PDB file of C-alpha atoms in Angstrom:
ATOM      1  CA  MET X  18     -37.434 -24.093 -11.610  1.00  0.00           C
ATOM      2  CA  GLN X  19     -35.266 -24.996 -15.022  1.00  0.00           C
ATOM      3  CA  ASP X  20     -35.518 -21.826 -16.649  1.00  0.00           C
ATOM      4  CA  THR X  21     -34.032 -20.597 -12.567  1.00  0.00           C
ATOM      5  CA  GLU X  22     -31.128 -22.177 -12.825  1.00  0.00           C
ATOM      6  CA  TYR X  23     -30.585 -21.464 -16.595  1.00  0.00           C
ATOM      7  CA  GLN X  24     -30.738 -17.823 -16.066  1.00  0.00           C
ATOM      8  CA  GLN X  25     -28.089 -17.862 -13.364  1.00  0.00           C
ATOM      9  CA  ALA X  26     -25.522 -19.708 -15.370  1.00  0.00           C
ATOM     10  CA  GLU X  27     -26.724 -17.644 -18.314  1.00  0.00           C
ATOM     11  CA  GLN X  28     -26.067 -14.757 -15.907  1.00  0.00           C
ATOM     12  CA  ASP X  29     -22.952 -16.213 -14.375  1.00  0.00           C
ATOM     13  CA  GLU X  30     -21.238 -16.710 -17.553  1.00  0.00           C
ATOM     14  CA  GLN X  31     -22.143 -13.108 -18.961  1.00  0.00           C
ATOM     15  CA  ALA X  32     -20.321 -12.109 -15.375  1.00  0.00           C
ATOM     16  CA  LYS X  33     -17.103 -14.407 -15.939  1.00  0.00           C
ATOM     17  CA  GLN X  34     -16.869 -12.956 -20.141  1.00  0.00           C
ATOM     18  CA  ARG X  35     -17.004  -9.360 -18.029  1.00  0.00           C
ATOM     19  CA  LEU X  36     -14.588 -10.469 -15.708  1.00  0.00           C
ATOM     20  CA  GLN X  37     -11.955 -11.352 -18.071  1.00  0.00           C
ATOM     21  CA  VAL X  38     -12.731  -8.562 -20.777  1.00  0.00           C
ATOM     22  CA  LEU X  39     -12.362  -6.715 -17.667  1.00  0.00           C
ATOM     23  CA  VAL X  40      -9.383  -8.432 -16.970  1.00  0.00           C
ATOM     24  CA  GLY X  41      -7.515  -8.698 -20.444  1.00  0.00           C
ATOM     25  CA  ARG X  42      -7.808  -4.977 -20.616  1.00  0.00           C
ATOM     26  CA  LEU X  43      -5.796  -3.988 -17.331  1.00  0.00           C
ATOM     27  CA  GLN X  44      -3.601  -6.051 -18.832  1.00  0.00           C
ATOM     28  CA  ASN X  45      -3.152  -4.375 -21.411  1.00  0.00           C
ATOM     29  CA  MET X  46      -2.911  -1.141 -19.870  1.00  0.00           C
ATOM     30  CA  ALA X  47      -0.087  -3.253 -17.343  1.00  0.00           C
ATOM     31  CA  ASN X  48       2.143  -4.325 -20.553  1.00  0.00           C
ATOM     32  CA  ASP X  49       1.605  -1.115 -21.926  1.00  0.00           C
ATOM     33  CA  ARG X  50       3.705   1.218 -19.230  1.00  0.00           C
ATOM     34  CA  VAL X  51       5.904  -1.230 -18.487  1.00  0.00           C
ATOM     35  CA  GLN X  52       7.077  -1.165 -21.489  1.00  0.00           C
ATOM     36  CA  LYS X  53       7.304   2.507 -21.212  1.00  0.00           C
ATOM     37  CA  ARG X  54       8.857   2.303 -18.573  1.00  0.00           C
ATOM     38  CA  GLU X  55      11.509   0.318 -20.067  1.00  0.00           C
ATOM     39  CA  LEU X  56      13.879   3.700 -21.528  1.00  0.00           C
ATOM     40  CA  ILE X  57      13.885   4.947 -17.295  1.00  0.00           C
ATOM     41  CA  GLU X  58      14.541   1.800 -15.326  1.00  0.00           C
ATOM     42  CA  LYS X  59      18.073   1.876 -17.525  1.00  0.00           C
ATOM     43  CA  ARG X  60      18.785   5.040 -16.378  1.00  0.00           C
ATOM     44  CA  TRP X  61      18.171   3.818 -12.397  1.00  0.00           C
ATOM     45  CA  LEU X  62      20.180   0.631 -13.437  1.00  0.00           C
ATOM     46  CA  GLU X  63      22.947   3.246 -14.160  1.00  0.00           C
ATOM     47  CA  ASP X  64      22.498   4.983 -11.537  1.00  0.00           C
ATOM     48  CA  LEU X  65      22.850   2.696  -8.982  1.00  0.00           C
ATOM     49  CA  ASN X  66      25.710   1.431 -11.122  1.00  0.00           C
ATOM     50  CA  GLN X  67      27.395   5.082 -10.666  1.00  0.00           C
ATOM     51  CA  TRP X  68      26.011   4.762  -6.743  1.00  0.00           C
ATOM     52  CA  ASN X  69      27.790   1.482  -5.829  1.00  0.00           C
ATOM     53  CA  GLY X  70      31.058   2.440  -7.589  1.00  0.00           C
ATOM     54  CA  GLU X  71      30.460  -0.718  -9.859  1.00  0.00           C
ATOM     55  CA  TYR X  72      30.561  -1.157 -14.028  1.00  0.00           C
ATOM     56  CA  GLY X  73      27.704  -1.747 -16.515  1.00  0.00           C
ATOM     57  CA  GLU X  74      27.435  -5.029 -17.715  1.00  0.00           C
ATOM     58  CA  ASP X  75      27.814  -2.393 -20.905  1.00  0.00           C
ATOM     59  CA  VAL X  76      31.156  -1.466 -19.710  1.00  0.00           C
ATOM     60  CA  LYS X  77      34.384  -3.524 -21.412  1.00  0.00           C
ATOM     61  CA  ILE X  78      37.700  -3.059 -19.474  1.00  0.00           C
ATOM     62  CA  PRO X  79      40.702  -3.836 -21.646  1.00  0.00           C
ATOM     63  CA  LYS X  80      42.875  -6.778 -20.048  1.00  0.00           C
ATOM     64  CA  GLY X  81      45.554  -5.980 -18.464  1.00  0.00           C
ATOM     65  CA  ARG X  82      43.879  -2.634 -17.262  1.00  0.00           C
ATOM     66  CA  SER X  83      42.556  -1.037 -13.886  1.00  0.00           C
ATOM     67  CA  ARG X  84      39.231  -2.380 -12.325  1.00  0.00           C
ATOM     68  CA  VAL X  85      38.874   0.551 -10.123  1.00  0.00           C
ATOM     69  CA  PHE X  86      36.191   1.837  -9.834  1.00  0.00           C
ATOM     70  CA  VAL X  87      36.631   6.251  -8.217  1.00  0.00           C
ATOM     71  CA  ASN X  88      33.127   6.656  -6.419  1.00  0.00           C
ATOM     72  CA  LEU X  89      32.436   9.559  -5.849  1.00  0.00           C
ATOM     73  CA  THR X  90      29.852  10.129  -6.842  1.00  0.00           C
ATOM     74  CA  ARG X  91      28.072   8.226  -3.029  1.00  0.00           C
ATOM     75  CA  ARG X  92      30.068  10.455  -1.536  1.00  0.00           C
ATOM     76  CA  LYS X  93      28.942  13.489  -3.171  1.00  0.00           C
ATOM     77  CA  ALA X  94      25.297  11.973  -3.487  1.00  0.00           C
ATOM     78  CA  ASN X  95      25.064  11.650   0.703  1.00  0.00           C
ATOM     79  CA  PHE X  96      26.532  15.146   0.780  1.00  0.00           C
ATOM     80  CA  ALA X  97      23.181  15.907  -0.793  1.00  0.00           C
ATOM     81  CA  GLU X  98      20.937  13.669   1.310  1.00  0.00           C
ATOM     82  CA  GLY X  99      21.782  15.236   4.059  1.00  0.00           C
ATOM     83  CA  ARG X 100      21.831  18.787   2.787  1.00  0.00           C
ATOM     84  CA  LEU X 101      18.451  18.604   1.517  1.00  0.00           C
ATOM     85  CA  GLY X 102      17.690  17.256   4.473  1.00  0.00           C
ATOM     86  CA  GLU X 103      17.809  19.903   6.825  1.00  0.00           C
ATOM     87  CA  MET X 104      16.318  21.931   4.786  1.00  0.00           C
ATOM     88  CA  LEU X 105      13.082  20.346   3.839  1.00  0.00           C
ATOM     89  CA  LEU X 106      12.812  18.410   7.993  1.00  0.00           C
ATOM     90  CA  PRO X 107      14.511  21.030  10.359  1.00  0.00           C
ATOM     91  CA  THR X 108      14.634  18.938  13.074  1.00  0.00           C
ATOM     92  CA  ASP X 109      14.322  21.774  15.919  1.00  0.00           C
ATOM     93  CA  ASP X 110      11.762  23.869  13.543  1.00  0.00           C
ATOM     94  CA  ARG X 111       8.702  23.184  11.731  1.00  0.00           C
ATOM     95  CA  ASN X 112       8.697  22.204   7.850  1.00  0.00           C
ATOM     96  CA  TYR X 113       5.271  24.006   7.752  1.00  0.00           C
ATOM     97  CA  ALA X 114       3.006  27.058   9.039  1.00  0.00           C
ATOM     98  CA  ILE X 115      -0.560  26.954   9.657  1.00  0.00           C
ATOM     99  CA  LYS X 116      -2.332  30.767   9.746  1.00  0.00           C
ATOM    100  CA  SER X 117      -6.316  32.193  10.067  1.00  0.00           C
ATOM    101  CA  THR X 118      -6.714  33.726   7.223  1.00  0.00           C
ATOM    102  CA  PRO X 119      -7.265  37.748   7.584  1.00  0.00           C
ATOM    103  CA  VAL X 120     -11.188  38.309   7.307  1.00  0.00           C
ATOM    104  CA  PRO X 121     -11.126  34.537   8.754  1.00  0.00           C
ATOM    105  CA  ASP X 122     -14.906  32.738   9.415  1.00  0.00           C
ATOM    106  CA  VAL X 123     -16.489  31.682  12.458  1.00  0.00           C
ATOM    107  CA  PRO X 124     -19.679  29.982  12.621  1.00  0.00           C
ATOM    108  CA  GLY X 125     -21.900  32.192  15.784  1.00  0.00           C
ATOM    109  CA  ILE X 126     -19.364  34.930  15.357  1.00  0.00           C
ATOM    110  CA  PRO X 127     -20.306  37.885  13.936  1.00  0.00           C
ATOM    111  CA  LYS X 128     -17.827  39.328  11.149  1.00  0.00           C
ATOM    112  CA  PRO X 129     -17.870  43.023  12.482  1.00  0.00           C
ATOM    113  CA  ASN X 130     -16.308  41.862  15.864  1.00  0.00           C
ATOM    114  CA  ARG X 131     -13.256  42.126  13.848  1.00  0.00           C
ATOM    115  CA  GLU X 132     -10.612  41.408  16.432  1.00  0.00           C
ATOM    116  CA  LEU X 133     -12.645  38.809  18.692  1.00  0.00           C
ATOM    117  CA  LEU X 134     -13.162  36.843  14.906  1.00  0.00           C
ATOM    118  CA  SER X 135      -9.312  36.554  14.289  1.00  0.00           C
ATOM    119  CA  ASP X 136      -8.458  35.627  18.052  1.00  0.00           C
ATOM    120  CA  ILE X 137     -10.542  33.265  18.501  1.00  0.00           C
ATOM    121  CA  ALA X 138      -9.434  31.753  14.097  1.00  0.00           C
ATOM    122  CA  GLN X 139      -6.239  32.408  15.065  1.00  0.00           C
ATOM    123  CA  LYS X 140      -6.394  29.919  18.707  1.00  0.00           C
ATOM    124  CA  LYS X 141      -8.048  27.281  15.865  1.00  0.00           C
ATOM    125  CA  ALA X 142      -5.312  27.244  13.656  1.00  0.00           C
ATOM    126  CA  THR X 143      -2.806  26.674  16.096  1.00  0.00           C
ATOM    127  CA  ALA X 144      -5.126  23.016  16.976  1.00  0.00           C
ATOM    128  CA  MET X 145      -4.963  22.417  13.729  1.00  0.00           C
ATOM    129  CA  GLN X 146      -0.250  22.477  13.724  1.00  0.00           C
ATOM    130  CA  ASP X 147      -1.145  21.022  17.046  1.00  0.00           C
ATOM    131  CA  GLU X 148      -2.671  17.720  15.401  1.00  0.00           C
ATOM    132  CA  ILE X 149      -0.959  17.448  13.077  1.00  0.00           C
ATOM    133  CA  ASP X 150       2.414  17.408  14.434  1.00  0.00           C
ATOM    134  CA  ASP X 151       1.103  14.796  16.135  1.00  0.00           C
ATOM    135  CA  GLN X 152       0.383  12.820  13.737  1.00  0.00           C
ATOM    136  CA  LEU X 153       3.400  14.016  11.713  1.00  0.00           C
ATOM    137  CA  ALA X 154       5.210  12.478  14.971  1.00  0.00           C
ATOM    138  CA  GLU X 155       3.552   9.160  15.678  1.00  0.00           C
ATOM    139  CA  CYS X 156       3.828   7.958  12.049  1.00  0.00           C
ATOM    140  CA  ASP X 157       7.516   8.511  12.151  1.00  0.00           C
ATOM    141  CA  TYR X 158       6.880  11.139   8.889  1.00  0.00           C
ATOM    142  CA  ASN X 159      10.673  12.089   8.801  1.00  0.00           C
ATOM    143  CA  SER X 160      12.115   9.460   8.681  1.00  0.00           C
ATOM    144  CA  VAL X 161       9.273   8.294   6.125  1.00  0.00           C
ATOM    145  CA  ALA X 162      10.661  11.570   4.452  1.00  0.00           C
ATOM    146  CA  ARG X 163      13.734  10.575   4.003  1.00  0.00           C
ATOM    147  CA  ARG X 164      13.802   7.428   2.503  1.00  0.00           C
ATOM    148  CA  MET X 165      12.008   9.017   0.391  1.00  0.00           C
ATOM    149  CA  ILE X 166      14.844  11.780  -0.239  1.00  0.00           C
ATOM    150  CA  HIS X 167      17.042   8.699  -0.666  1.00  0.00           C
ATOM    151  CA  ASP X 168      15.268   7.870  -3.369  1.00  0.00           C
ATOM    152  CA  GLY X 169      15.506  10.992  -4.562  1.00  0.00           C
ATOM    153  CA  ILE X 170      18.869  11.172  -5.139  1.00  0.00           C
ATOM    154  CA  VAL X 171      20.234   8.149  -6.216  1.00  0.00           C
ATOM    155  CA  LEU X 172      17.853   7.150  -8.426  1.00  0.00           C
ATOM    156  CA  GLY X 173      16.569  10.860  -9.082  1.00  0.00           C
ATOM    157  CA  THR X 174      12.944   9.658  -8.449  1.00  0.00           C
ATOM    158  CA  GLY X 175      11.142   9.359  -5.135  1.00  0.00           C
ATOM    159  CA  VAL X 176       7.980   7.840  -3.838  1.00  0.00           C
ATOM    160  CA  ILE X 177       5.870   8.981  -0.981  1.00  0.00           C
ATOM    161  CA  LYS X 178       2.458   8.045  -0.564  1.00  0.00           C
ATOM    162  CA  SER X 179      -0.249   9.517   2.311  1.00  0.00           C
ATOM    163  CA  PRO X 180      -2.688   9.211   4.103  1.00  0.00           C
ATOM    164  CA  VAL X 181      -2.588   5.628   4.699  1.00  0.00           C
ATOM    165  CA  LEU X 182      -4.865   4.583   7.773  1.00  0.00           C
ATOM    166  CA  ARG X 183      -3.163   2.493  10.046  1.00  0.00           C
ATOM    167  CA  ARG X 184      -4.715   0.539  12.786  1.00  0.00           C
ATOM    168  CA  SER X 185      -3.070   2.154  16.470  1.00  0.00           C
ATOM    169  CA  VAL X 186      -3.764  -0.014  19.278  1.00  0.00           C
ATOM    170  CA  SER X 187      -3.428   1.046  23.367  1.00  0.00           C
ATOM    171  CA  LYS X 188      -2.685  -1.374  26.429  1.00  0.00           C
ATOM    172  CA  ARG X 189      -3.533   0.569  29.880  1.00  0.00           C
ATOM    173  CA  TYR X 190      -4.399  -0.969  33.228  1.00  0.00           C
ATOM    174  CA  THR X 191      -6.673   0.882  35.071  1.00  0.00           C
ATOM    175  CA  ILE X 192      -6.503  -0.315  39.035  1.00  0.00           C
ATOM    176  CA  ASN X 193     -10.264  -0.524  40.152  1.00  0.00           C
ATOM    177  CA  ASP X 194     -11.821  -0.774  43.549  1.00  0.00           C
ATOM    178  CA  VAL X 195     -14.399  -4.645  43.813  1.00  0.00           C
ATOM    179  CA  MET X 196     -15.168  -4.810  47.112  1.00  0.00           C
ATOM    180  CA  GLY X 197     -12.570  -3.393  49.013  1.00  0.00           C
ATOM    181  CA  MET X 198      -9.897  -4.775  46.838  1.00  0.00           C
ATOM    182  CA  LYS X 199      -7.726  -3.459  44.724  1.00  0.00           C
ATOM    183  CA  VAL X 200      -8.362  -5.199  40.437  1.00  0.00           C
ATOM    184  CA  SER X 201      -5.841  -4.147  37.445  1.00  0.00           C
ATOM    185  CA  LYS X 202      -7.119  -4.430  34.983  1.00  0.00           C
ATOM    186  CA  MET X 203      -7.182  -3.637  31.313  1.00  0.00           C
ATOM    187  CA  GLU X 204      -8.158  -1.708  28.269  1.00  0.00           C
ATOM    188  CA  ILE X 205      -6.985  -2.411  25.472  1.00  0.00           C
ATOM    189  CA  LYS X 206      -7.732   0.555  22.797  1.00  0.00           C
ATOM    190  CA  GLU X 207      -7.644   0.379  19.108  1.00  0.00           C
ATOM    191  CA  GLU X 208      -7.523   3.073  16.259  1.00  0.00           C
ATOM    192  CA  ILE X 209      -7.233   4.749  12.928  1.00  0.00           C
ATOM    193  CA  LYS X 210      -4.645   6.491  13.340  1.00  0.00           C
ATOM    194  CA  PRO X 211      -3.175   8.618   9.125  1.00  0.00           C
ATOM    195  CA  GLY X 212       0.368   6.996   7.909  1.00  0.00           C
ATOM    196  CA  ALA X 213       3.297   7.488   5.112  1.00  0.00           C
ATOM    197  CA  GLU X 214       4.482   5.274   3.558  1.00  0.00           C
ATOM    198  CA  VAL X 215       8.560   4.847   1.314  1.00  0.00           C
ATOM    199  CA  VAL X 216       6.925   3.810  -2.134  1.00  0.00           C
ATOM    200  CA  SER X 217       9.480   1.619  -4.333  1.00  0.00           C
ATOM    201  CA  PRO X 218      10.056   3.738  -8.028  1.00  0.00           C
ATOM    202  CA  TRP X 219      10.597   0.273  -8.892  1.00  0.00           C
ATOM    203  CA  HIS X 220       6.786  -0.638  -7.747  1.00  0.00           C
ATOM    204  CA  PHE X 221       5.413   2.928  -9.094  1.00  0.00           C
ATOM    205  CA  PHE X 222       3.439   3.439 -11.875  1.00  0.00           C
TER     206      PHE X 222
END
């Protein structure tokens, strides 16, 4: 019994040492990346000051001179952001398309029947396109992408993460006939659906 306890204690100590080595390695990697990003973050701060119409800490204005900041950057950036959003995320059309290949391969259909193959493959491509449209609409992808475009215009860097799994809960009431009486019952349905998220460039390494 004592030997077993001794072995368990020794294994726990080894596991603790391995964990400390791993934590130290991850900490060194994080510090290295933070150090390498200092120049980029300095540029981002300058960009934010320009966007907000503020002078940086290194700008010294002589006494008696005007401190008014004529902010031309925000107006031009807003125009660029709107134009880019219109081109990449049109409201009346999709920015992608799915089509079948010239010579599709559909299981169960012989290849000599080219016309039937093309028809079936195109129907499957259209169904997949409709499914993608539905998923993008449900996760409000255009709104997420526009926030990413804003970061890209202001800082020069925009990050979007997708697909991310999200739990969707829907409720529905059904009417059942119980012994001649109408009884309503609530059904709760949970689904895992794909989504998209904007990641702040300040939190991305």
